[in-house]
Tab-separated table of N, CA and C and ligand atoms in Angstrom:
chain	number	residue	atom	x	y	z
A	1	MET	N	0.849	-1.212	0.000
A	1	MET	CA	0.000	0.000	0.000
A	1	MET	C	0.877	1.252	0.000
A	2	THR	N	0.613	2.132	-0.902
A	2	THR	CA	1.351	3.387	-0.938
A	2	THR	C	0.798	4.335	0.127
A	3	ASP	N	1.673	5.190	0.670
A	3	ASP	CA	1.124	6.207	1.573
A	3	ASP	C	0.961	7.558	0.870
A	4	LEU	N	0.890	7.517	-0.476
A	4	LEU	CA	0.527	8.740	-1.215
A	4	LEU	C	-0.927	9.049	-0.904
A	5	PRO	N	-1.242	10.272	-0.491
A	5	PRO	CA	-2.650	10.571	-0.205
A	5	PRO	C	-3.498	10.550	-1.483
A	6	GLU	N	-4.763	10.195	-1.347
A	6	GLU	CA	-5.658	10.164	-2.510
A	6	GLU	C	-6.409	11.476	-2.628
A	7	HIS	N	-6.273	12.105	-3.783
A	7	HIS	CA	-7.008	13.343	-4.073
A	7	HIS	C	-8.124	13.014	-5.055
A	8	ASP	N	-9.105	13.912	-5.178
A	8	ASP	CA	-10.215	13.671	-6.099
A	8	ASP	C	-9.710	13.548	-7.536
A	9	VAL	N	-10.365	12.694	-8.299
A	9	VAL	CA	-10.061	12.591	-9.726
A	9	VAL	C	-11.058	13.481	-10.472
A	10	PRO	N	-10.564	14.519	-11.178
A	10	PRO	CA	-11.484	15.410	-11.882
A	10	PRO	C	-12.272	14.672	-12.973
A	11	ASP	N	-13.489	15.169	-13.269
A	11	ASP	CA	-14.364	14.519	-14.256
A	11	ASP	C	-13.736	14.382	-15.636
A	12	GLU	N	-12.855	15.330	-15.992
A	12	GLU	CA	-12.272	15.287	-17.357
A	12	GLU	C	-11.329	14.112	-17.545
A	13	VAL	N	-10.917	13.471	-16.458
A	13	VAL	CA	-9.965	12.370	-16.592
A	13	VAL	C	-10.713	11.145	-17.110
A	14	ASP	N	-10.317	10.693	-18.317
A	14	ASP	CA	-11.015	9.599	-18.972
A	14	ASP	C	-9.978	8.682	-19.611
A	15	ARG	N	-9.895	7.451	-19.145
A	15	ARG	CA	-8.857	6.540	-19.661
A	15	ARG	C	-9.254	5.881	-20.963
A	16	ASP	N	-10.549	5.920	-21.335
A	16	ASP	CA	-10.983	5.261	-22.573
A	16	ASP	C	-10.370	5.956	-23.773
A	17	GLY	N	-9.717	5.195	-24.620
A	17	GLY	CA	-9.146	5.758	-25.839
A	17	GLY	C	-7.974	6.681	-25.577
A	18	TRP	N	-7.403	6.595	-24.377
A	18	TRP	CA	-6.279	7.465	-24.018
A	18	TRP	C	-5.068	7.210	-24.911
A	19	THR	N	-4.421	8.301	-25.338
A	19	THR	CA	-3.102	8.196	-25.958
A	19	THR	C	-2.237	9.318	-25.398
A	20	LEU	N	-0.946	9.155	-25.542
A	20	LEU	CA	0.001	10.211	-25.208
A	20	LEU	C	0.549	10.759	-26.524
A	21	ALA	N	0.203	12.017	-26.829
A	21	ALA	CA	0.690	12.643	-28.065
A	21	ALA	C	2.001	13.361	-27.779
A	22	VAL	N	2.978	13.188	-28.644
A	22	VAL	CA	4.234	13.938	-28.551
A	22	VAL	C	4.331	14.729	-29.845
A	23	ARG	N	4.274	16.062	-29.716
A	23	ARG	CA	4.124	16.895	-30.914
A	23	ARG	C	4.789	18.255	-30.704
A	24	GLY	N	4.529	19.193	-31.595
A	24	GLY	CA	5.173	20.509	-31.509
A	24	GLY	C	6.360	20.537	-32.456
A	25	LEU	N	7.505	21.029	-31.960
A	25	LEU	CA	8.694	21.166	-32.807
A	25	LEU	C	9.403	19.823	-32.984
A	26	VAL	N	8.721	18.926	-33.690
A	26	VAL	CA	9.280	17.588	-33.941
A	26	VAL	C	9.049	17.241	-35.407
A	27	ARG	N	9.864	16.353	-35.943
A	27	ARG	CA	9.692	15.972	-37.355
A	27	ARG	C	8.604	14.929	-37.532
A	28	GLU	N	8.444	14.038	-36.539
A	28	GLU	CA	7.508	12.909	-36.673
A	28	GLU	C	6.569	12.858	-35.477
A	29	PRO	N	5.563	13.752	-35.414
A	29	PRO	CA	4.648	13.717	-34.261
A	29	PRO	C	4.003	12.336	-34.149
A	30	ARG	N	3.751	11.922	-32.904
A	30	ARG	CA	3.241	10.565	-32.693
A	30	ARG	C	2.309	10.516	-31.522
A	31	ALA	N	1.363	9.596	-31.565
A	31	ALA	CA	0.539	9.323	-30.384
A	31	ALA	C	0.825	7.887	-29.966
A	32	PHE	N	1.265	7.718	-28.724
A	32	PHE	CA	1.550	6.389	-28.197
A	32	PHE	C	0.326	5.918	-27.425
A	33	ASP	N	-0.147	4.690	-27.696
A	33	ASP	CA	-1.218	4.159	-26.849
A	33	ASP	C	-0.586	3.257	-25.767
A	34	ALA	N	-1.428	2.732	-24.904
A	34	ALA	CA	-0.907	1.965	-23.776
A	34	ALA	C	-0.083	0.769	-24.256
A	35	GLU	N	-0.511	0.175	-25.361
A	35	GLU	CA	0.210	-0.980	-25.897
A	35	GLU	C	1.602	-0.583	-26.399
A	36	ASP	N	1.674	0.559	-27.109
A	36	ASP	CA	2.985	1.058	-27.578
A	36	ASP	C	3.926	1.251	-26.389
A	37	LEU	N	3.406	1.886	-25.342
A	37	LEU	CA	4.260	2.183	-24.183
A	37	LEU	C	4.681	0.901	-23.487
A	38	GLY	N	3.755	-0.062	-23.445
A	38	GLY	CA	4.041	-1.337	-22.787
A	38	GLY	C	5.132	-2.132	-23.483
A	39	SER	N	5.390	-1.829	-24.763
A	39	SER	CA	6.402	-2.596	-25.498
A	39	SER	C	7.794	-1.966	-25.380
A	40	LEU	N	7.901	-0.809	-24.721
A	40	LEU	CA	9.208	-0.145	-24.585
A	40	LEU	C	9.933	-0.625	-23.321
A	41	PRO	N	11.257	-0.506	-23.309
A	41	PRO	CA	12.000	-0.889	-22.099
A	41	PRO	C	11.588	-0.017	-20.917
A	42	THR	N	11.572	-0.596	-19.719
A	42	THR	CA	11.150	0.173	-18.545
A	42	THR	C	12.286	0.299	-17.538
A	43	GLU	N	12.117	1.253	-16.664
A	43	GLU	CA	13.060	1.449	-15.559
A	43	GLU	C	12.251	1.511	-14.279
A	44	THR	N	12.857	1.050	-13.199
A	44	THR	CA	12.195	1.081	-11.898
A	44	THR	C	13.070	1.886	-10.951
A	45	PHE	N	12.474	2.771	-10.182
A	45	PHE	CA	13.271	3.442	-9.155
A	45	PHE	C	12.394	3.838	-7.984
A	46	ALA	N	13.035	3.940	-6.827
A	46	ALA	CA	12.310	4.230	-5.597
A	46	ALA	C	12.668	5.631	-5.124
A	47	GLU	N	11.702	6.315	-4.551
A	47	GLU	CA	11.990	7.638	-3.985
A	47	GLU	C	10.865	8.046	-3.047
A	48	ASP	N	11.176	9.040	-2.206
A	48	ASP	CA	10.139	9.651	-1.372
A	48	ASP	C	9.524	10.789	-2.174
A	49	PHE	N	8.283	11.124	-1.869
A	49	PHE	CA	7.615	12.220	-2.569
A	49	PHE	C	7.164	13.244	-1.535
A	50	ASP	N	7.643	14.486	-1.693
A	50	ASP	CA	7.286	15.561	-0.761
A	50	ASP	C	6.378	16.554	-1.445
A	51	CYS	N	5.273	16.890	-0.800
A	51	CYS	CA	4.400	17.940	-1.338
A	51	CYS	C	4.633	19.227	-0.571
A	52	GLU	N	4.560	20.316	-1.311
A	52	GLU	CA	4.706	21.668	-0.767
A	52	GLU	C	3.687	21.935	0.349
A	53	ALA	N	2.561	21.220	0.305
A	53	ALA	CA	1.527	21.410	1.330
A	53	ALA	C	1.943	20.803	2.677
A	54	GLY	N	3.065	20.068	2.702
A	54	GLY	CA	3.593	19.639	3.989
A	54	GLY	C	3.555	18.155	4.273
A	55	TRP	N	3.193	17.313	3.298
A	55	TRP	CA	3.218	15.871	3.574
A	55	TRP	C	4.302	15.184	2.740
A	56	THR	N	4.685	13.990	3.202
A	56	THR	CA	5.678	13.170	2.490
A	56	THR	C	5.136	11.755	2.370
A	57	ALA	N	5.348	11.138	1.212
A	57	ALA	CA	5.041	9.715	1.050
A	57	ALA	C	6.377	9.019	0.849
A	58	GLU	N	6.672	8.026	1.683
A	58	GLU	CA	8.007	7.423	1.660
A	58	GLU	C	8.088	6.147	0.845
A	59	GLY	N	9.251	5.955	0.220
A	59	GLY	CA	9.587	4.682	-0.416
A	59	GLY	C	8.678	4.264	-1.549
A	60	LEU	N	8.283	5.213	-2.413
A	60	LEU	CA	7.431	4.848	-3.553
A	60	LEU	C	8.297	4.172	-4.610
A	61	SER	N	7.771	3.129	-5.224
A	61	SER	CA	8.511	2.470	-6.296
A	61	SER	C	7.763	2.703	-7.614
A	62	TRP	N	8.422	3.433	-8.488
A	62	TRP	CA	7.815	3.779	-9.782
A	62	TRP	C	8.419	2.910	-10.871
A	63	ARG	N	7.608	2.515	-11.844
A	63	ARG	CA	8.151	1.811	-13.011
A	63	ARG	C	7.550	2.422	-14.256
A	64	GLY	N	8.376	2.686	-15.238
A	64	GLY	CA	7.863	3.275	-16.462
A	64	GLY	C	8.945	3.455	-17.495
A	65	VAL	N	8.617	4.304	-18.458
A	65	VAL	CA	9.445	4.494	-19.644
A	65	VAL	C	10.193	5.812	-19.506
A	66	ARG	N	11.472	5.804	-19.810
A	66	ARG	CA	12.261	7.036	-19.807
A	66	ARG	C	11.701	7.962	-20.906
A	67	VAL	N	11.418	9.226	-20.588
A	67	VAL	CA	10.817	10.118	-21.586
A	67	VAL	C	11.747	10.276	-22.799
A	68	GLY	N	13.064	10.230	-22.567
A	68	GLY	CA	14.011	10.299	-23.690
A	68	GLY	C	13.742	9.232	-24.743
A	69	ASP	N	13.239	8.070	-24.308
A	69	ASP	CA	12.941	6.998	-25.259
A	69	ASP	C	11.680	7.282	-26.084
A	70	LEU	N	10.860	8.235	-25.618
A	70	LEU	CA	9.681	8.646	-26.400
A	70	LEU	C	10.042	9.811	-27.322
A	71	LEU	N	11.054	10.577	-26.917
A	71	LEU	CA	11.445	11.743	-27.716
A	71	LEU	C	12.238	11.313	-28.947
A	72	GLU	N	13.026	10.287	-28.780
A	72	GLU	CA	13.889	9.847	-29.891
A	72	GLU	C	13.105	9.566	-31.175
A	73	PRO	N	12.049	8.738	-31.132
A	73	PRO	CA	11.353	8.426	-32.392
A	73	PRO	C	10.614	9.607	-33.022
A	74	VAL	N	10.302	10.659	-32.264
A	74	VAL	CA	9.583	11.796	-32.868
A	74	VAL	C	10.546	12.791	-33.519
A	75	GLU	N	11.833	12.583	-33.319
A	75	GLU	CA	12.858	13.436	-33.924
A	75	GLU	C	12.656	14.922	-33.622
A	76	PRO	N	12.996	15.342	-32.409
A	76	PRO	CA	12.866	16.760	-32.051
A	76	PRO	C	13.662	17.641	-33.007
A	77	ALA	N	13.099	18.785	-33.382
A	77	ALA	CA	13.824	19.737	-34.228
A	77	ALA	C	14.969	20.329	-33.409
A	78	PRO	N	16.060	20.732	-34.078
A	78	PRO	CA	17.213	21.254	-33.331
A	78	PRO	C	16.854	22.451	-32.449
A	79	GLU	N	15.852	23.250	-32.851
A	79	GLU	CA	15.533	24.445	-32.061
A	79	GLU	C	14.643	24.147	-30.851
A	80	SER	N	14.201	22.919	-30.682
A	80	SER	CA	13.359	22.634	-29.516
A	80	SER	C	14.229	22.558	-28.258
A	81	GLN	N	13.842	23.332	-27.249
A	81	GLN	CA	14.627	23.432	-26.014
A	81	GLN	C	13.786	23.139	-24.778
A	82	TYR	N	12.475	23.245	-24.923
A	82	TYR	CA	11.563	23.107	-23.785
A	82	TYR	C	10.409	22.196	-24.180
A	83	ALA	N	9.630	21.808	-23.158
A	83	ALA	CA	8.394	21.084	-23.456
A	83	ALA	C	7.349	21.444	-22.426
A	84	LEU	N	6.100	21.435	-22.885
A	84	LEU	CA	4.965	21.621	-21.994
A	84	LEU	C	4.299	20.252	-21.851
A	85	VAL	N	4.168	19.800	-20.607
A	85	VAL	CA	3.535	18.512	-20.342
A	85	VAL	C	2.107	18.789	-19.876
A	86	HIS	N	1.132	18.408	-20.718
A	86	HIS	CA	-0.286	18.663	-20.427
A	86	HIS	C	-0.912	17.453	-19.761
A	87	ALA	N	-1.939	17.717	-18.961
A	87	ALA	CA	-2.671	16.636	-18.320
A	87	ALA	C	-4.128	16.664	-18.752
A	88	MET	N	-4.859	15.599	-18.407
A	88	MET	CA	-6.273	15.521	-18.791
A	88	MET	C	-7.164	16.433	-17.953
A	89	ASP	N	-6.648	16.903	-16.782
A	89	ASP	CA	-7.516	17.757	-15.956
A	89	ASP	C	-7.399	19.218	-16.400
A	90	GLY	N	-8.032	19.501	-17.526
A	90	GLY	CA	-8.214	20.877	-17.984
A	90	GLY	C	-6.940	21.613	-18.280
A	91	GLU	N	-6.703	22.680	-17.518
A	91	GLU	CA	-5.605	23.597	-17.807
A	91	GLU	C	-4.281	23.160	-17.196
A	92	TYR	N	-4.270	22.073	-16.446
A	92	TYR	CA	-3.036	21.701	-15.743
A	92	TYR	C	-1.930	21.350	-16.733
A	93	ALA	N	-0.823	22.066	-16.661
A	93	ALA	CA	0.321	21.799	-17.541
A	93	ALA	C	1.568	22.343	-16.871
A	94	CYS	N	2.694	21.672	-17.115
A	94	CYS	CA	3.954	22.059	-16.478
A	94	CYS	C	5.056	22.079	-17.533
A	95	SER	N	5.890	23.128	-17.505
A	95	SER	CA	6.961	23.225	-18.507
A	95	SER	C	8.281	22.718	-17.948
A	96	PHE	N	9.131	22.218	-18.835
A	96	PHE	CA	10.448	21.674	-18.466
A	96	PHE	C	11.457	22.007	-19.545
A	97	PRO	N	12.728	22.253	-19.151
A	97	PRO	CA	13.789	22.220	-20.153
A	97	PRO	C	13.819	20.798	-20.735
A	98	LEU	N	14.002	20.691	-22.034
A	98	LEU	CA	13.898	19.390	-22.697
A	98	LEU	C	14.870	18.357	-22.128
A	99	GLU	N	16.077	18.811	-21.787
A	99	GLU	CA	17.069	17.869	-21.249
A	99	GLU	C	16.604	17.237	-19.945
A	100	ARG	N	15.976	18.048	-19.109
A	100	ARG	CA	15.501	17.528	-17.823
A	100	ARG	C	14.328	16.572	-18.046
A	101	LEU	N	13.457	16.940	-18.999
A	101	LEU	CA	12.305	16.078	-19.280
A	101	LEU	C	12.765	14.726	-19.829
A	102	ALA	N	13.793	14.743	-20.672
A	102	ALA	CA	14.283	13.491	-21.279
A	102	ALA	C	14.726	12.509	-20.200
A	103	ASP	N	15.189	13.023	-19.078
A	103	ASP	CA	15.678	12.195	-17.988
A	103	ASP	C	14.553	11.670	-17.079
A	104	ALA	N	13.380	12.293	-17.176
A	104	ALA	CA	12.251	11.891	-16.318
A	104	ALA	C	11.685	10.545	-16.774
A	105	VAL	N	10.944	9.913	-15.872
A	105	VAL	CA	10.282	8.654	-16.218
A	105	VAL	C	8.779	8.897	-16.334
A	106	LEU	N	8.179	8.344	-17.367
A	106	LEU	CA	6.732	8.356	-17.480
A	106	LEU	C	6.258	7.071	-16.802
A	107	ALA	N	5.755	7.225	-15.577
A	107	ALA	CA	5.436	6.043	-14.770
A	107	ALA	C	4.111	5.422	-15.189
A	108	LEU	N	4.133	4.097	-15.332
A	108	LEU	CA	2.936	3.333	-15.692
A	108	LEU	C	2.550	2.384	-14.554
A	109	GLU	N	3.458	2.223	-13.590
A	109	GLU	CA	3.200	1.356	-12.432
A	109	GLU	C	3.679	2.037	-11.165
A	110	LEU	N	2.983	1.749	-10.078
A	110	LEU	CA	3.371	2.229	-8.751
A	110	LEU	C	3.348	1.035	-7.796
A	111	ASP	N	4.452	0.817	-7.115
A	111	ASP	CA	4.574	-0.283	-6.161
A	111	ASP	C	4.129	-1.625	-6.768
A	112	GLY	N	4.561	-1.863	-8.004
A	112	GLY	CA	4.341	-3.163	-8.635
A	112	GLY	C	2.959	-3.384	-9.220
A	113	GLU	N	2.101	-2.366	-9.190
A	113	GLU	CA	0.737	-2.490	-9.734
A	113	GLU	C	0.557	-1.451	-10.831
A	114	PRO	N	-0.352	-1.726	-11.805
A	114	PRO	CA	-0.654	-0.683	-12.792
A	114	PRO	C	-1.042	0.604	-12.054
A	115	LEU	N	-0.564	1.725	-12.533
A	115	LEU	CA	-0.771	2.999	-11.840
A	115	LEU	C	-2.269	3.292	-11.712
A	116	PRO	N	-2.791	3.381	-10.478
A	116	PRO	CA	-4.226	3.649	-10.323
A	116	PRO	C	-4.589	5.048	-10.837
A	117	THR	N	-5.790	5.191	-11.333
A	117	THR	CA	-6.252	6.489	-11.839
A	117	THR	C	-6.103	7.563	-10.763
A	118	VAL	N	-6.375	7.208	-9.521
A	118	VAL	CA	-6.312	8.210	-8.449
A	118	VAL	C	-4.895	8.773	-8.282
A	119	HIS	N	-3.881	8.040	-8.713
A	119	HIS	CA	-2.510	8.550	-8.632
A	119	HIS	C	-1.937	8.940	-9.989
A	120	GLY	N	-2.823	9.130	-10.972
A	120	GLY	CA	-2.348	9.687	-12.242
A	120	GLY	C	-2.364	8.737	-13.408
A	121	GLY	N	-2.877	7.490	-13.189
A	121	GLY	CA	-2.925	6.533	-14.293
A	121	GLY	C	-3.851	7.015	-15.397
A	122	PRO	N	-3.538	6.663	-16.647
A	122	PRO	CA	-2.563	5.655	-17.065
A	122	PRO	C	-1.085	6.060	-16.995
A	123	ALA	N	-0.773	7.349	-16.980
A	123	ALA	CA	0.649	7.716	-17.039
A	123	ALA	C	0.910	8.988	-16.245
A	124	ARG	N	1.948	8.919	-15.386
A	124	ARG	CA	2.311	10.068	-14.550
A	124	ARG	C	3.795	10.374	-14.735
A	125	LEU	N	4.103	11.636	-14.904
A	125	LEU	CA	5.493	12.033	-15.059
A	125	LEU	C	6.180	12.028	-13.698
A	126	VAL	N	7.331	11.374	-13.629
A	126	VAL	CA	8.108	11.396	-12.381
A	126	VAL	C	9.507	11.919	-12.713
A	127	PRO	N	9.717	13.238	-12.513
A	127	PRO	CA	11.040	13.796	-12.791
A	127	PRO	C	12.065	13.213	-11.814
A	128	THR	N	13.286	13.004	-12.280
A	128	THR	CA	14.336	12.483	-11.407
A	128	THR	C	15.039	13.653	-10.721
A	129	GLY	N	15.681	13.377	-9.603
A	129	GLY	CA	16.401	14.428	-8.880
A	129	GLY	C	15.433	15.330	-8.140
A	130	ASP	N	15.972	16.419	-7.595
A	130	ASP	CA	15.133	17.330	-6.819
A	130	ASP	C	14.138	18.029	-7.725
A	131	GLY	N	12.916	18.186	-7.236
A	131	GLY	CA	11.920	18.895	-8.032
A	131	GLY	C	10.762	19.263	-7.141
A	132	ASP	N	9.799	19.955	-7.727
A	132	ASP	CA	8.623	20.378	-6.981
A	132	ASP	C	7.479	19.398	-7.218
A	133	CYS	N	6.601	19.295	-6.199
A	133	CYS	CA	5.542	18.280	-6.276
A	133	CYS	C	4.645	18.455	-7.499
A	134	TRP	N	4.437	19.709	-7.925
A	134	TRP	CA	3.521	19.941	-9.055
A	134	TRP	C	4.124	19.501	-10.392
A	135	GLU	N	5.448	19.208	-10.389
A	135	GLU	CA	6.083	18.743	-11.637
A	135	GLU	C	5.780	17.267	-11.905
A	136	SER	N	5.240	16.572	-10.906
A	136	SER	CA	4.899	15.156	-11.094
A	136	SER	C	3.486	15.104	-11.670
A	137	VAL	N	3.387	15.349	-12.978
A	137	VAL	CA	2.096	15.564	-13.644
A	137	VAL	C	1.337	14.241	-13.767
A	138	LYS	N	0.149	14.201	-13.162
A	138	LYS	CA	-0.731	13.027	-13.278
A	138	LYS	C	-1.506	13.113	-14.592
A	139	TRP	N	-1.989	11.970	-15.104
A	139	TRP	CA	-2.879	11.923	-16.286
A	139	TRP	C	-2.301	12.637	-17.509
A	140	VAL	N	-1.018	12.405	-17.773
A	140	VAL	CA	-0.340	13.069	-18.907
A	140	VAL	C	-0.973	12.635	-20.231
A	141	ASP	N	-1.328	13.599	-21.083
A	141	ASP	CA	-1.841	13.210	-22.407
A	141	ASP	C	-1.129	13.880	-23.577
A	142	VAL	N	-0.404	14.969	-23.340
A	142	VAL	CA	0.316	15.620	-24.449
A	142	VAL	C	1.662	16.128	-23.953
A	143	ILE	N	2.698	15.895	-24.747
A	143	ILE	CA	3.996	16.537	-24.533
A	143	ILE	C	4.263	17.369	-25.775
A	144	GLU	N	4.367	18.685	-25.582
A	144	GLU	CA	4.494	19.605	-26.721
A	144	GLU	C	5.866	20.272	-26.679
A	145	LEU	N	6.671	20.059	-27.708
A	145	LEU	CA	8.020	20.631	-27.732
A	145	LEU	C	8.006	22.039	-28.308
A	146	THR	N	8.786	22.926	-27.684
A	146	THR	CA	8.798	24.335	-28.078
A	146	THR	C	10.243	24.858	-28.070
A	147	ALA	N	10.423	26.024	-28.668
A	147	ALA	CA	11.747	26.656	-28.688
A	147	ALA	C	11.956	27.502	-27.430
A	148	GLU	N	10.902	28.235	-27.040
A	148	GLU	CA	10.983	29.114	-25.859
A	148	GLU	C	10.283	28.431	-24.699
A	149	ARG	N	10.618	28.867	-23.482
A	149	ARG	CA	9.961	28.279	-22.311
A	149	ARG	C	8.478	28.638	-22.329
A	150	PRO	N	7.566	27.651	-22.389
A	150	PRO	CA	6.138	27.969	-22.464
A	150	PRO	C	5.574	28.386	-21.098
A	151	ASP	N	4.535	29.211	-21.108
A	151	ASP	CA	3.814	29.533	-19.873
A	151	ASP	C	3.147	28.254	-19.390
A	152	ASP	N	3.099	28.081	-18.087
A	152	ASP	CA	2.398	26.899	-17.577
A	152	ASP	C	1.526	27.270	-16.388
A	153	THR	N	0.808	26.304	-15.860
A	153	THR	CA	-0.186	26.577	-14.822
A	153	THR	C	0.032	25.766	-13.550
A	154	ALA	N	0.857	24.729	-13.623
A	154	ALA	CA	0.893	23.739	-12.544
A	154	ALA	C	1.256	24.357	-11.195
A	155	ARG	N	2.297	25.195	-11.190
A	155	ARG	CA	2.757	25.783	-9.932
A	155	ARG	C	1.641	26.598	-9.276
A	156	GLU	N	1.006	27.434	-10.098
A	156	GLU	CA	-0.045	28.311	-9.578
A	156	GLU	C	-1.242	27.510	-9.054
A	157	ILE	N	-1.634	26.479	-9.815
A	157	ILE	CA	-2.770	25.655	-9.382
A	157	ILE	C	-2.418	24.943	-8.074
A	158	ALA	N	-1.208	24.366	-8.018
A	158	ALA	CA	-0.820	23.604	-6.823
A	158	ALA	C	-0.696	24.521	-5.609
A	159	LEU	N	-0.026	25.659	-5.788
A	159	LEU	CA	0.154	26.571	-4.642
A	159	LEU	C	-1.175	27.207	-4.238
A	160	GLY	N	-2.085	27.342	-5.185
A	160	GLY	CA	-3.411	27.887	-4.888
A	160	GLY	C	-4.201	26.992	-3.947
A	161	ARG	N	-3.811	25.697	-3.874
A	161	ARG	CA	-4.518	24.780	-2.982
A	161	ARG	C	-3.888	24.737	-1.594
A	162	VAL	N	-2.662	25.322	-1.469
A	162	VAL	CA	-1.988	25.311	-0.171
A	162	VAL	C	-2.491	26.507	0.625
A	163	GLU	N	-2.966	26.239	1.810
A	163	GLU	CA	-3.513	27.333	2.655
A	163	GLU	C	-2.396	28.252	3.110
B	201	MTE	N1	-2.613	16.578	-13.573
B	201	MTE	C1	-2.304	16.923	-12.322
B	201	MTE	N2	-1.155	16.461	-11.800
B	201	MTE	C2	-0.800	16.787	-10.540
B	201	MTE	C3	-1.606	17.646	-9.762
B	201	MTE	C4	-2.836	18.110	-10.341
B	201	MTE	O1	-3.629	18.840	-9.740
B	201	MTE	N3	-3.141	17.720	-11.634
B	201	MTE	N4	-1.199	17.999	-8.485
B	201	MTE	C5	0.232	17.838	-8.182
B	201	MTE	C6	0.548	17.958	-6.757
B	201	MTE	S1	0.653	19.525	-6.117
B	201	MTE	C7	0.827	16.868	-5.976
B	201	MTE	S2	1.346	17.038	-4.381
B	201	MTE	C8	0.697	15.487	-6.509
B	201	MTE	C9	-0.257	14.674	-5.652
B	201	MTE	O2	-0.210	13.322	-6.012
B	201	MTE	P1	-1.299	12.300	-5.471
B	201	MTE	O3	-2.661	12.847	-5.811
B	201	MTE	O4	-0.995	11.010	-6.175
B	201	MTE	O5	-1.113	12.199	-3.977
B	201	MTE	O6	0.253	15.470	-7.862
B	201	MTE	C10	0.779	16.502	-8.678
B	201	MTE	N5	0.351	16.284	-10.046
B	202	MO	MO1	1.688	19.297	-4.045
């Protein structure tokens, strides 16, 4: 059992027909479905998760696909430097320098089980190294590559919930 707290799943989150689109400044935009992702090599790593609101979940074990392995087949254009990671819950999106995103894992499993919807399934971004809780984007559906750092909403939405 994970000690990650369960938050409400917004109505817009719908796993039926879900794909992860990788598009923007790329030569070969692609949509990966669950089967495509399941056929890629996976990595497993354990870490604690700290939220800015003051809680910690210890010893989470994530398993998924390195985002760099999804970027390679879409052939990013040389001028792409950043990416916006969008989620299914409306306006929620978080920007990353492309190099940092390539190192992150798109988690499909948590603690040896398929990632539950309540924790971001089918796919949740888990950046490696130090980061902010809002960068762990649940319900990822689009990764959009850009030249300039895109405006995002995740920090503001997350901090707006902290009293
Ligand atoms: N799509 C999406 N991802 C999100 C959020 C969100 O509101 N929407 N909240 C973030 C914040 S602030 C935290 S602390 C974690 C909470 O993860 P949990 O719901 O699995 O405990 O999800 C992060 N990822
Ligand atoms: Mo958070």
